Short mmCIF file of C-alpha atoms in Angstrom, two decimals:
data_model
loop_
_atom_site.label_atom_id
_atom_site.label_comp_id
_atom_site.label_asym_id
_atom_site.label_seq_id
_atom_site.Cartn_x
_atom_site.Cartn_y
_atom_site.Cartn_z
CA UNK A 1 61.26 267.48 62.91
CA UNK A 2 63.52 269.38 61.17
CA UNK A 3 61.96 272.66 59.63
CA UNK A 4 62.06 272.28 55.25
CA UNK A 5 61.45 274.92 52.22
CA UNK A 6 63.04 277.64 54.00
CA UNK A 7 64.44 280.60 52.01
CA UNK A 8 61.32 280.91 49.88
CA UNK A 9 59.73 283.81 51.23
CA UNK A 10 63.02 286.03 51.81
CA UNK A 11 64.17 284.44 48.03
CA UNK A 12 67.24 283.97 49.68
CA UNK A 13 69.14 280.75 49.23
CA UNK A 14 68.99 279.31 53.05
CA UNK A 15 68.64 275.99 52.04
CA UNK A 16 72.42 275.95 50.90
CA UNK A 17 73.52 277.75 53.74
CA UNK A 18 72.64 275.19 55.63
CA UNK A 19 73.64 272.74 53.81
CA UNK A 20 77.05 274.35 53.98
CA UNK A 21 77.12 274.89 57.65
CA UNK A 22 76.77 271.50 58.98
CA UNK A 23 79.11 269.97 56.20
CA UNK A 24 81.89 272.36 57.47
CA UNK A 25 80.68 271.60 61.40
CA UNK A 26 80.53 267.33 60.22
CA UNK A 27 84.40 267.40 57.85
CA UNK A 28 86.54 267.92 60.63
CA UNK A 29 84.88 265.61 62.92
CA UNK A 30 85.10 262.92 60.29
CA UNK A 31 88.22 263.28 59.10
CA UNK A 32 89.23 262.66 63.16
CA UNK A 33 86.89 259.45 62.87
CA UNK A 34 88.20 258.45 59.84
CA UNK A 35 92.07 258.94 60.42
CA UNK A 36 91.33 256.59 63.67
CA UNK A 37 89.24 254.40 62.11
CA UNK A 38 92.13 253.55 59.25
CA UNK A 39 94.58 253.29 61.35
CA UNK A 40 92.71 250.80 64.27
CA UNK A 41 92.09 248.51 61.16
CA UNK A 42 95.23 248.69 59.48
CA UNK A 43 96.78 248.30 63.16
CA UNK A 44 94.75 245.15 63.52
CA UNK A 45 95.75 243.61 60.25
CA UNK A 46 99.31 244.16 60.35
CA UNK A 47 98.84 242.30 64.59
CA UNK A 48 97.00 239.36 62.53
CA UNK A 49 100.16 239.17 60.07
CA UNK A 50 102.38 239.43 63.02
CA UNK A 51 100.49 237.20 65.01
CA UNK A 52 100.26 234.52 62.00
CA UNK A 53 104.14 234.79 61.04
CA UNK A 54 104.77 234.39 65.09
CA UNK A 55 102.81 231.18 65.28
CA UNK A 56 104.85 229.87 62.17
CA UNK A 57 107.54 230.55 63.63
CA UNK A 58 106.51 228.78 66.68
CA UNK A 59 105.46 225.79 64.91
CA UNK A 60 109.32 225.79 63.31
CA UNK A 61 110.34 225.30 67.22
CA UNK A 62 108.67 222.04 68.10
CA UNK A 63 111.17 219.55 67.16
CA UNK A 64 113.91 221.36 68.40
CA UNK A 65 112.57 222.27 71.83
CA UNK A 66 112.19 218.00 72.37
CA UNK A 67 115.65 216.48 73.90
CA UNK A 68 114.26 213.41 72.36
CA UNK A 69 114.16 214.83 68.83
CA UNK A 70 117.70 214.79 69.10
CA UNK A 71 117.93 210.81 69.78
CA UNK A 72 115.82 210.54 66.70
CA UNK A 73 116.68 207.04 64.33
CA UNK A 74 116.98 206.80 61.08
CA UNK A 75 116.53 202.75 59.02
CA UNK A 76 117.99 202.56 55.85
CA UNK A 77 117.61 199.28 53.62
CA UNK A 78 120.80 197.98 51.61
CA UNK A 79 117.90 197.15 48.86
CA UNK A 80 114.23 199.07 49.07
CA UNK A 81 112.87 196.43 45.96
CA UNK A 82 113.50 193.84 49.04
CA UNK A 83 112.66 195.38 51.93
CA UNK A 84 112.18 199.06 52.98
CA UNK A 85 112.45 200.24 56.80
CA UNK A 86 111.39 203.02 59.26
CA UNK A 87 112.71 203.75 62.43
CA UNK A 88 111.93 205.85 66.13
CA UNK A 89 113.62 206.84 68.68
CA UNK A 90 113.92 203.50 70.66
CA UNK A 91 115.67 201.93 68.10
CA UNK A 92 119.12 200.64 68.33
CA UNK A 93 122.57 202.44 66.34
CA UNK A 94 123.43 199.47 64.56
CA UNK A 95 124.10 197.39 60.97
CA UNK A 96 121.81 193.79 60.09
CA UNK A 97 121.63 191.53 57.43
CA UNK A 98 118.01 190.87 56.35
CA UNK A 99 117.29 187.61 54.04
CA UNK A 100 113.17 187.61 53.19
CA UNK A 101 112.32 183.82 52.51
CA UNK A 102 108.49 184.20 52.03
CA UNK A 103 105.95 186.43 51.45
CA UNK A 104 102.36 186.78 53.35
CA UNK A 105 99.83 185.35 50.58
CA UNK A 106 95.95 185.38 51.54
CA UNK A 107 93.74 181.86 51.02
CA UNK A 108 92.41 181.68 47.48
CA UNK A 109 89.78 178.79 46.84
CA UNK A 110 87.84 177.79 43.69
CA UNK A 111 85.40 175.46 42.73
CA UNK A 112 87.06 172.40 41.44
CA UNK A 113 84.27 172.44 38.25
CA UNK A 114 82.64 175.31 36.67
CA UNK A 115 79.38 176.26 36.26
CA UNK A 116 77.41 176.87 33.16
CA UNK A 117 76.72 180.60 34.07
CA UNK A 118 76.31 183.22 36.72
CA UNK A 119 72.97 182.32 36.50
CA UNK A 120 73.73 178.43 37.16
CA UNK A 121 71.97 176.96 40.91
CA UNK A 122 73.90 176.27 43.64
CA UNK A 123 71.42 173.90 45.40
CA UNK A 124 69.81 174.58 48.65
CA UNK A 125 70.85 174.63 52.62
CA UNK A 126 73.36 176.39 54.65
CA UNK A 127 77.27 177.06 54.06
CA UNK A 128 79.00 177.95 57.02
CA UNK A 129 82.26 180.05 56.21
CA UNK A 130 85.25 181.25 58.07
CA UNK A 131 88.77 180.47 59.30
CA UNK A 132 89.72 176.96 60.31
CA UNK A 133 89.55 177.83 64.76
CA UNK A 134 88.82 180.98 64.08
CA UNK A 135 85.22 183.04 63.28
CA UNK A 136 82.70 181.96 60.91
CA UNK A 137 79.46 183.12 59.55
CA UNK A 138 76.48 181.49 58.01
CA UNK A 139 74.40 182.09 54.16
CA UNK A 140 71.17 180.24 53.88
CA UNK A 141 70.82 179.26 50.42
CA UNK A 142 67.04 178.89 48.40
CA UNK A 143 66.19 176.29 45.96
CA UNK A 144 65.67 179.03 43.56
CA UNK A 145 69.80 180.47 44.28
CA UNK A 146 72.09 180.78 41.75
CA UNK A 147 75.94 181.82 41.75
CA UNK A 148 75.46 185.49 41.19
CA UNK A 149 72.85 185.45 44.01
CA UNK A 150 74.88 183.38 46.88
CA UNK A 151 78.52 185.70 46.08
CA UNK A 152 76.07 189.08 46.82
CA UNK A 153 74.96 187.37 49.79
CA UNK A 154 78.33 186.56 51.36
CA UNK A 155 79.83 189.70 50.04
CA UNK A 156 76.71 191.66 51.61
CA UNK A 157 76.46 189.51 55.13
CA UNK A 158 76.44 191.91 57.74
CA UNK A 159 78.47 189.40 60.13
CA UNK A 160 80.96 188.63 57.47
CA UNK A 161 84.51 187.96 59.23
CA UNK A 162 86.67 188.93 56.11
CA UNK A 163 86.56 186.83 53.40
CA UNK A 164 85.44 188.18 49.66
CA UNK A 165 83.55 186.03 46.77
CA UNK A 166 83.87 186.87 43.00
CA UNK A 167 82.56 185.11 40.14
CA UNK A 168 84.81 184.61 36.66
CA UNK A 169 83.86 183.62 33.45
CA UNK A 170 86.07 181.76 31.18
CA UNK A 171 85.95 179.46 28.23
CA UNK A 172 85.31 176.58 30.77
CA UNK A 173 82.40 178.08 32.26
CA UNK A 174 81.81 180.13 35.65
CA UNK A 175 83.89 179.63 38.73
CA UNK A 176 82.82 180.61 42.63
CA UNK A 177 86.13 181.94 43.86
CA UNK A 178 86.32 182.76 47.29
CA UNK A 179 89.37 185.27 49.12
CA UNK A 180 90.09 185.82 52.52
CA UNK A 181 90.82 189.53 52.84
CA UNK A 182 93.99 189.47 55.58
CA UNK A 183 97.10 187.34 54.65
CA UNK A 184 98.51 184.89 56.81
CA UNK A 185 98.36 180.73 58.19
CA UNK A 186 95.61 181.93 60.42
CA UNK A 187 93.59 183.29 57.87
CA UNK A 188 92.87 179.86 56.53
CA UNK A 189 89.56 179.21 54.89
CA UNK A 190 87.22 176.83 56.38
CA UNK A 191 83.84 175.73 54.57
CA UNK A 192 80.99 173.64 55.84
CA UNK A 193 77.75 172.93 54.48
CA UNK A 194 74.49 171.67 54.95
CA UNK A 195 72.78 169.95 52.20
CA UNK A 196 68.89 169.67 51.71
CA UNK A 197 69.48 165.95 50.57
CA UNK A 198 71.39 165.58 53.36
CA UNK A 199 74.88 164.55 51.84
CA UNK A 200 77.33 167.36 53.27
CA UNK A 201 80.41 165.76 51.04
CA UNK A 202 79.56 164.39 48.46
CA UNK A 203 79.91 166.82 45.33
CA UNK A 204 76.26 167.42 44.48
CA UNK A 205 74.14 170.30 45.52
CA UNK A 206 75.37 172.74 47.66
CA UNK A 207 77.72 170.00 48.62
CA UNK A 208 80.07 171.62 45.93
CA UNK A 209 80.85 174.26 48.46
CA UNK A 210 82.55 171.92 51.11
CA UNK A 211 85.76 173.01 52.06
CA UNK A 212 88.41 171.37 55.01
CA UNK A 213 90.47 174.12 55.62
CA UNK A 214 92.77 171.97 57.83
CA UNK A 215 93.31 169.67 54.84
CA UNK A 216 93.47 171.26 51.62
CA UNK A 217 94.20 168.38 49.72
CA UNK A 218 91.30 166.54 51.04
CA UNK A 219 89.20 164.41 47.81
CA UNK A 220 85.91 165.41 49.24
CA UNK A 221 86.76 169.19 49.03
CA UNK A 222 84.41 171.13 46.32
CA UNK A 223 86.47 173.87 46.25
CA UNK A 224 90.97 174.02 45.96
CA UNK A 225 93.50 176.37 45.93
CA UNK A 226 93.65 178.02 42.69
CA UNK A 227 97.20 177.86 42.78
CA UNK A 228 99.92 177.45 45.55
CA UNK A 229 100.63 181.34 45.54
CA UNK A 230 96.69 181.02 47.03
CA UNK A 231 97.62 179.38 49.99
CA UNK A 232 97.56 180.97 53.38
CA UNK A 233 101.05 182.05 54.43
CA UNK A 234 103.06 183.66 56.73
CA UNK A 235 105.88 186.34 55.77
CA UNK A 236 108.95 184.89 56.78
CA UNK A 237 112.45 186.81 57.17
CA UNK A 238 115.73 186.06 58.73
CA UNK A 239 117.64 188.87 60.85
CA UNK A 240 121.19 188.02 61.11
CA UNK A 241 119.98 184.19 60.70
CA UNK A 242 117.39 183.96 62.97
CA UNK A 243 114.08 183.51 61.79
CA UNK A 244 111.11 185.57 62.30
CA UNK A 245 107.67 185.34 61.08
CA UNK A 246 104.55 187.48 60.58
CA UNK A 247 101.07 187.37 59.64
CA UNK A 248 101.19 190.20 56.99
CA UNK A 249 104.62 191.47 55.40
CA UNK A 250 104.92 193.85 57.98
CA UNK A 251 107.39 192.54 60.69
CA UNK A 252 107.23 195.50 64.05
CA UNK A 253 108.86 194.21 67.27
CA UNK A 254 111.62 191.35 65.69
CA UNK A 255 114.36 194.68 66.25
CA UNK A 256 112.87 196.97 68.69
CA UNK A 257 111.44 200.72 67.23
CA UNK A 258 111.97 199.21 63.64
CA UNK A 259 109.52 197.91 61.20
CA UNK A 260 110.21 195.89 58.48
CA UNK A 261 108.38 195.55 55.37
CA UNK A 262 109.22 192.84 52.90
CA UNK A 263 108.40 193.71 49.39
CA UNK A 264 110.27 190.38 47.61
CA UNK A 265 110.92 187.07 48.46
CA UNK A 266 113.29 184.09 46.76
CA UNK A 267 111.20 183.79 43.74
CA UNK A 268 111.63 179.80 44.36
CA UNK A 269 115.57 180.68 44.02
CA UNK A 270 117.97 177.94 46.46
CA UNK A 271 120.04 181.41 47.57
CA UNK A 272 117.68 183.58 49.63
CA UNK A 273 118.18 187.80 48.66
CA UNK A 274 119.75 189.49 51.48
CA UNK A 275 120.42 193.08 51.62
CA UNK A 276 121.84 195.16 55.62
CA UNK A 277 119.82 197.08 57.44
CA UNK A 278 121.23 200.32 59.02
CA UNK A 279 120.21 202.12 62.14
CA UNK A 280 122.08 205.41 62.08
CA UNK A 281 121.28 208.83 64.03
CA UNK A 282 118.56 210.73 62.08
CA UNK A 283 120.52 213.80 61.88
CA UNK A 284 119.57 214.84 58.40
CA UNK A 285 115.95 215.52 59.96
CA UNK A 286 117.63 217.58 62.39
CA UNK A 287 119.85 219.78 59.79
CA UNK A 288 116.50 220.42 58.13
CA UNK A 289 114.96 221.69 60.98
CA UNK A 290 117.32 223.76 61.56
CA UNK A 291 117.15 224.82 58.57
CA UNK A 292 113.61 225.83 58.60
CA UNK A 293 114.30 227.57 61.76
CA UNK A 294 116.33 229.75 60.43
CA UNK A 295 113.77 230.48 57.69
CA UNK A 296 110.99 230.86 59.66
CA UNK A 297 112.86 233.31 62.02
CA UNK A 298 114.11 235.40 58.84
CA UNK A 299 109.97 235.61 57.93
CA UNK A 300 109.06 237.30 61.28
CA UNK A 301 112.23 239.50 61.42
CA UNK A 302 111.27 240.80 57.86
CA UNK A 303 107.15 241.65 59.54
CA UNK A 304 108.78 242.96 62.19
CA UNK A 305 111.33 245.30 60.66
CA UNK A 306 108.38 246.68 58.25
CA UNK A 307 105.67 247.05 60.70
CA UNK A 308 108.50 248.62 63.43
CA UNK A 309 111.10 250.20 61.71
CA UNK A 310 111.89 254.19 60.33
CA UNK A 311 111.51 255.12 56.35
CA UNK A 312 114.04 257.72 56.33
CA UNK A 313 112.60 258.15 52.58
CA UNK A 314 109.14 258.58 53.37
CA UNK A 315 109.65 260.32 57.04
CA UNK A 316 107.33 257.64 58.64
CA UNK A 317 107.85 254.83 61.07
CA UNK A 318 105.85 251.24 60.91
CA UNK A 319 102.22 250.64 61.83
CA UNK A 320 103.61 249.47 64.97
CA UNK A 321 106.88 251.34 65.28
CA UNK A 322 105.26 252.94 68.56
CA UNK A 323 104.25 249.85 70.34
CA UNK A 324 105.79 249.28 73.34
CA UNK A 325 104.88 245.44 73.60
CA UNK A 326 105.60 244.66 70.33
CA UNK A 327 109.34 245.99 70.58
CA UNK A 328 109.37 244.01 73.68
CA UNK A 329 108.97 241.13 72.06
CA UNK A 330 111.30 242.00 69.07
CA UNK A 331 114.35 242.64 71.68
CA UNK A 332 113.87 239.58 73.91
CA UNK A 333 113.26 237.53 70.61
CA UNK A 334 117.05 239.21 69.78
CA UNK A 335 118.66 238.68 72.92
CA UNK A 336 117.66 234.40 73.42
CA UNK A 337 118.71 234.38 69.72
CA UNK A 338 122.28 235.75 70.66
CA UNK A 339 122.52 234.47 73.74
CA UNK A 340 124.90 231.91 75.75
CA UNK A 341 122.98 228.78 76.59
CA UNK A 342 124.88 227.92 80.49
CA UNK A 343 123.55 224.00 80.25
CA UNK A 344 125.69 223.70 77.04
CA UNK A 345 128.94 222.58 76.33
CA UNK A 346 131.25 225.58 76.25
CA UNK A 347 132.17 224.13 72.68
CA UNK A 348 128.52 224.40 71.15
CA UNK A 349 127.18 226.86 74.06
CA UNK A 350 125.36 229.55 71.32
CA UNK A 351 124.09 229.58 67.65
CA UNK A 352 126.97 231.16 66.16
CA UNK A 353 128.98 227.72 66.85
CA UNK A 354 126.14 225.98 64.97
CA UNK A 355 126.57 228.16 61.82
CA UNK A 356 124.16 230.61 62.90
CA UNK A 357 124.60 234.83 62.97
CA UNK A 358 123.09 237.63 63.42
CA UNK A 359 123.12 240.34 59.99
CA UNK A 360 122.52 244.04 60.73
CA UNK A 361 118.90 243.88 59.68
CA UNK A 362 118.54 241.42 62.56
CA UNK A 363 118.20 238.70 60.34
CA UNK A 364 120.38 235.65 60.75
CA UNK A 365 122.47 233.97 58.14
CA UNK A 366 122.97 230.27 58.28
CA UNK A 367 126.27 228.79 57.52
CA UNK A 368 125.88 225.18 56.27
CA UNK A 369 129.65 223.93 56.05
CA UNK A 370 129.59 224.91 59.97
CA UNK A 371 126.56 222.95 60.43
CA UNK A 372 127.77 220.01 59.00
CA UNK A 373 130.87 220.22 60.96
CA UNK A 374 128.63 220.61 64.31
CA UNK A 375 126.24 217.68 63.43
CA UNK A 376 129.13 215.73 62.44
CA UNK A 377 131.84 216.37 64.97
CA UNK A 378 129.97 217.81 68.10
CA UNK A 379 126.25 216.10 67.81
CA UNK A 380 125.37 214.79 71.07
CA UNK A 381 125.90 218.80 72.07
CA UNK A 382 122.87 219.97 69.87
CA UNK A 383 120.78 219.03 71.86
CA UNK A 384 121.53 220.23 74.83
CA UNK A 385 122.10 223.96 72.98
CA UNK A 386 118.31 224.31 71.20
CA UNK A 387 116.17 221.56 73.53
CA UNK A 388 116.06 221.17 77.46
CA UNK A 389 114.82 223.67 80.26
CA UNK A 390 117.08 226.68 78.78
CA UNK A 391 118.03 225.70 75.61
CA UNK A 392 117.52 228.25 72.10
CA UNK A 393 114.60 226.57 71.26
CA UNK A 394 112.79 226.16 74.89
CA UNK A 395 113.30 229.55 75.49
CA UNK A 396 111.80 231.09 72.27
CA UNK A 397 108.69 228.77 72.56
CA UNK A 398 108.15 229.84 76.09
CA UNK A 399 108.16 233.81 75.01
CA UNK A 400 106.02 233.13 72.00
CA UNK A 401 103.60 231.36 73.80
CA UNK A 402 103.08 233.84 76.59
CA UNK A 403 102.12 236.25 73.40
CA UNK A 404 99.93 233.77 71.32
CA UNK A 405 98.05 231.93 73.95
CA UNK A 406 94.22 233.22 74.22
CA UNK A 407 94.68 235.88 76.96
CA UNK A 408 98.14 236.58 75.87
CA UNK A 409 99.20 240.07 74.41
CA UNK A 410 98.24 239.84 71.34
CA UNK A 411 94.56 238.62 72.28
CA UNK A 412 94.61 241.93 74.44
CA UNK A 413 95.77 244.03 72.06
CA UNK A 414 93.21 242.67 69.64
CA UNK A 415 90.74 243.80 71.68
CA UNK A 416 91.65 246.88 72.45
CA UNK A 417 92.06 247.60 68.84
CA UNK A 418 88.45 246.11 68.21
CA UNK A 419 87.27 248.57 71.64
CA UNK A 420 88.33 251.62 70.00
CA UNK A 421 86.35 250.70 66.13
CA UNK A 422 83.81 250.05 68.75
CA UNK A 423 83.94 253.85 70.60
CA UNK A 424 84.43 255.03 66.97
CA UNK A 425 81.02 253.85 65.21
CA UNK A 426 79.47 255.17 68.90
CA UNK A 427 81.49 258.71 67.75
CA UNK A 428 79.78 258.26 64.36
CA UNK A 429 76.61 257.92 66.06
CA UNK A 430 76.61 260.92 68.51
CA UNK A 431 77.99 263.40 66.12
CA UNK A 432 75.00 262.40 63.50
CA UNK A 433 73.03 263.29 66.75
CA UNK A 434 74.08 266.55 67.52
CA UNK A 435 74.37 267.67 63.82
CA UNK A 436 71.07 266.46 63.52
CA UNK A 437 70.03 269.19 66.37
CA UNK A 438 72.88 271.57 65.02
CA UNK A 439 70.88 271.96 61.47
CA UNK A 440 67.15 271.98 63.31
CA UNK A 441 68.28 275.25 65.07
CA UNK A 442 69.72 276.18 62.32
CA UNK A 443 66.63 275.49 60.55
CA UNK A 444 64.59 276.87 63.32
CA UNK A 445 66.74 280.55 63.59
CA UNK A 446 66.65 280.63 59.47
CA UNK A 447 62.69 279.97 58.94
CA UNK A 448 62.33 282.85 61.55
CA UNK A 449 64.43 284.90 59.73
CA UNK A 450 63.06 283.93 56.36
CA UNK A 451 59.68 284.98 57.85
CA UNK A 452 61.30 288.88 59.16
CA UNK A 453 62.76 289.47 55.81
CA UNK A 454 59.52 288.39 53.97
CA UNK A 455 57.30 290.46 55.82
CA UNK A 456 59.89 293.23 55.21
CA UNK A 457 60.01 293.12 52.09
CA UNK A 458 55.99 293.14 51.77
CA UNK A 459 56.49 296.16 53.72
CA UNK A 460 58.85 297.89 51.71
CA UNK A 461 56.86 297.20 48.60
CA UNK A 462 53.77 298.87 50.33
CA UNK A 463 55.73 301.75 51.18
CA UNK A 464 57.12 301.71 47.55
CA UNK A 465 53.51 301.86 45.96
CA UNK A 466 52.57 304.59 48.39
CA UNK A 467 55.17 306.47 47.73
CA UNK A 468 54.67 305.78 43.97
CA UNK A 469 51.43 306.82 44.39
CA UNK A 470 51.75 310.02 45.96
CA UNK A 471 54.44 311.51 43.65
CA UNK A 472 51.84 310.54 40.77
CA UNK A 473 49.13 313.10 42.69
CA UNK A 474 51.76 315.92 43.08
CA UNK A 475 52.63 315.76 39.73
CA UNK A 476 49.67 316.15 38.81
CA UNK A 477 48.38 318.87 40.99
CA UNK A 478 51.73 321.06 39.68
CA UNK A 479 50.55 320.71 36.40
#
């Protein structure tokens, strides 16, 4: 325990001597810890920014490295308000002509007389609803139903197989309309019932409900299509004259790695609207790539050059101007950006053929009219420079990824970094313990001393009074 109160028997100020030792035995030591303690955690946030501007620039690479990227297909549509296109990389270089005759319409039924109200009964049984040859499900209906009751039921049937029921009230009174949710012929409503009086069809009752899906314009049905627009259809197009049909308005397989989606159809017109279809090489997806390539690899030169690089204004060099591994990676990044790719074409064999050189900074500049040229003149070579085994592309994603991955360099450096904070706070930690010992010796030596000069003193005032004392009585005597 470290000795307190010392200095008051000597009156002289030990306390603040001691106080004064250790802080000039602790300010160099700390100043050490500090210095490496700043400059571990300002070295591991400028490797996170590097790290995260890397990855980026990774991600930029992923198209590019793909040889299949560069068969990519574009589907343009001669008129998007009739039909609108997309296209992959299966799909066929050629021109169509697209006609749309008929959209995909979902069954709509109604009941052929309203009701008085939502609150209006139905009658009593079981209605049996689904798709004529297709799935159905069943409602039980009480004596005490009414409309508002049975659409809640079918809307809320756990084994429901995709139909909808709404009420609306009008002037007439309220109608049970019932939807099938998916379009197409083979969505087609089918309704059966079962009556408690034991007439199925005959318009009474829950009778009202019967519907024969497979003929819609059958007398004994209870409910009709609202309107023909209500009745289940298929989507029907023509590609170059030959017919094709589909469920929904979504026609995937008629042209292989296209999809067609028909927005319009004749409107009822004799002349069905026709409009081509294109299938073209996607090479404006490619130009932007490129394009963000060269963006993304301008970000990490610019980390790079200010976490490496010499201020000849300031006389000091980056965070990580003195890291072997991370110039590594700087000068091989360089050199695969500069170099000549041997699988290419001699005529598109490096970036600076594809518009792309190097500045001073080590930053590249891209030049678009050169582009152009390339993707227009020389395409079927781009590939071959940024994709397969040694193209651009390949290469740079192969480098990267032996620094990104999770025992990769910059994981290792990471921990290093993280290692020495570590040794640092154990630093911190030792030198409280020895300056804790440091100022008890101190303490220790001083109390001791505080204790000698005390008792001298008391001495030296003793002698004093004697003294004092003893001149008095010769005085007197000589007088």
């Amino acid at each position: 325990m470290a000795i307190t109160s010392i200095g008051v028997g000597s009156g002289i100020d030990l306390e603040g001597l001691v106080t004064d030792l250790i802080a000039a035995e602790r300010e160099p030591q700390e100043i050490r810890l500090n210095l490496k303690e700043t400059l571990a955690t300002a070295s591991i946030s400028a490797l996170g920014n590097l790290k995260s501007t890397v990855s980026a620039f990774q991600t930029s690479l992923e198209n590019l490295q793909n040889s299949d990227f560069y068969g990519g297909r574009t589907g343009t549509s001669g008129d998007s308000d009739l039909f609108t296109v997309t296209a992959d990389s299966s799909a066929s270089l050629g021109s169509y002509t697209i006609e749309v005759n008929k959209l995909a319409s979902a069954n709509k039924i109604a009941t052929n007389g309203a009701f008085a109200n939502p609150n209006a009964i139905i009658g009593e049984g079981a209605v049996t609803i689904g798709f004529v040859g297709g799935n159905t499900f069943e409602i039980s209906v009480a004596a005490t139903d009414n409309l508002t009751a049975l659409r809640d039921a079918i809307n809320d049937a756990p084994d429901n197989v995709g139909v909808t029921a709404s009420l609306i009230t009008a002037a007439s009174g309220t109608e049970l309309v019932i939807t099938a949710n998916d379009t197409g012929v083979a969505n087609q409503l089918d309704i059966s019932v079962v009556d408690i009086d034991g007439q199925n069809q005959d318009a009474n009752g829950l009778s009202r409900l019967f519907y024969n899906g497979s003929d819609p314009d059958n007398s004994l049905n209870g409910l009709n299509q609202t309107q023909q627009i209500n009745a289940a259809q298929d989507a029907q197009i023509f590609v170059d004259g030959f017919a094709a049909t589909s469920s929904s308005n979504e026609f995937t397989g008629v042209l292989e790695g296209l999809t067609i989606t028909a927005l319009a159809d004749d409107g009822g017109e004799l002349i069905l609207p026709s409009a081509s279809l294109v299938v073209s090489t996607d090479k404006a997806s490619i130009k932007s790539d490129i394009n963000t390539f060269v963006g993304s690899y301008n970000e990490l030169i610019t980390v790079l050059n200010s976490l490496t690089d010499y201020d000849q204004a300031t006389g000091t060099r980056g965070l990580l101007g003195a890291d072997a591994t991370i110039s590594t990676l700087e000068n091989q990044i360089r050199r695969i950006v500069t170099d000549t790719v041997d699988s290419a074409d001699g005529s598109l064999d490096n970036l600076a053929l594809l518009g792309i050189t190097t500045n001073r900074n080590g930053s590249v500049a891209l030049n678009e009219a050169t582009l152009d040229d390339a993707i227009s003149n020389n395409f079927d070579n781009i590939g071959a420079l940024m994709g397969g085994d040694d193209g651009v592309a390949s290469r740079l994603d192969e480098l990267l990824e032996s620094f990104l991955k999770f025992d990769g360099l910059f994981a290792t450096k990471e921990n290093t970094l993280n290692t020495q904070l570590n040794e640092i706070a154990d630093q911190r930690s030792t030198l409280e313990l020895r300056l804790t010992a440091i100022e008890e010796r101190f303490r220790s030596q001083f109390a001791a001393l505080d204790i000698l000069v005390s008792r001298l003193n008391s001495t030296g005032n003793f002698l004093t009074q004697q003294l004092d004392a003893a001149a008095k009585i010769v005085n007197r005597d000589n007088s």
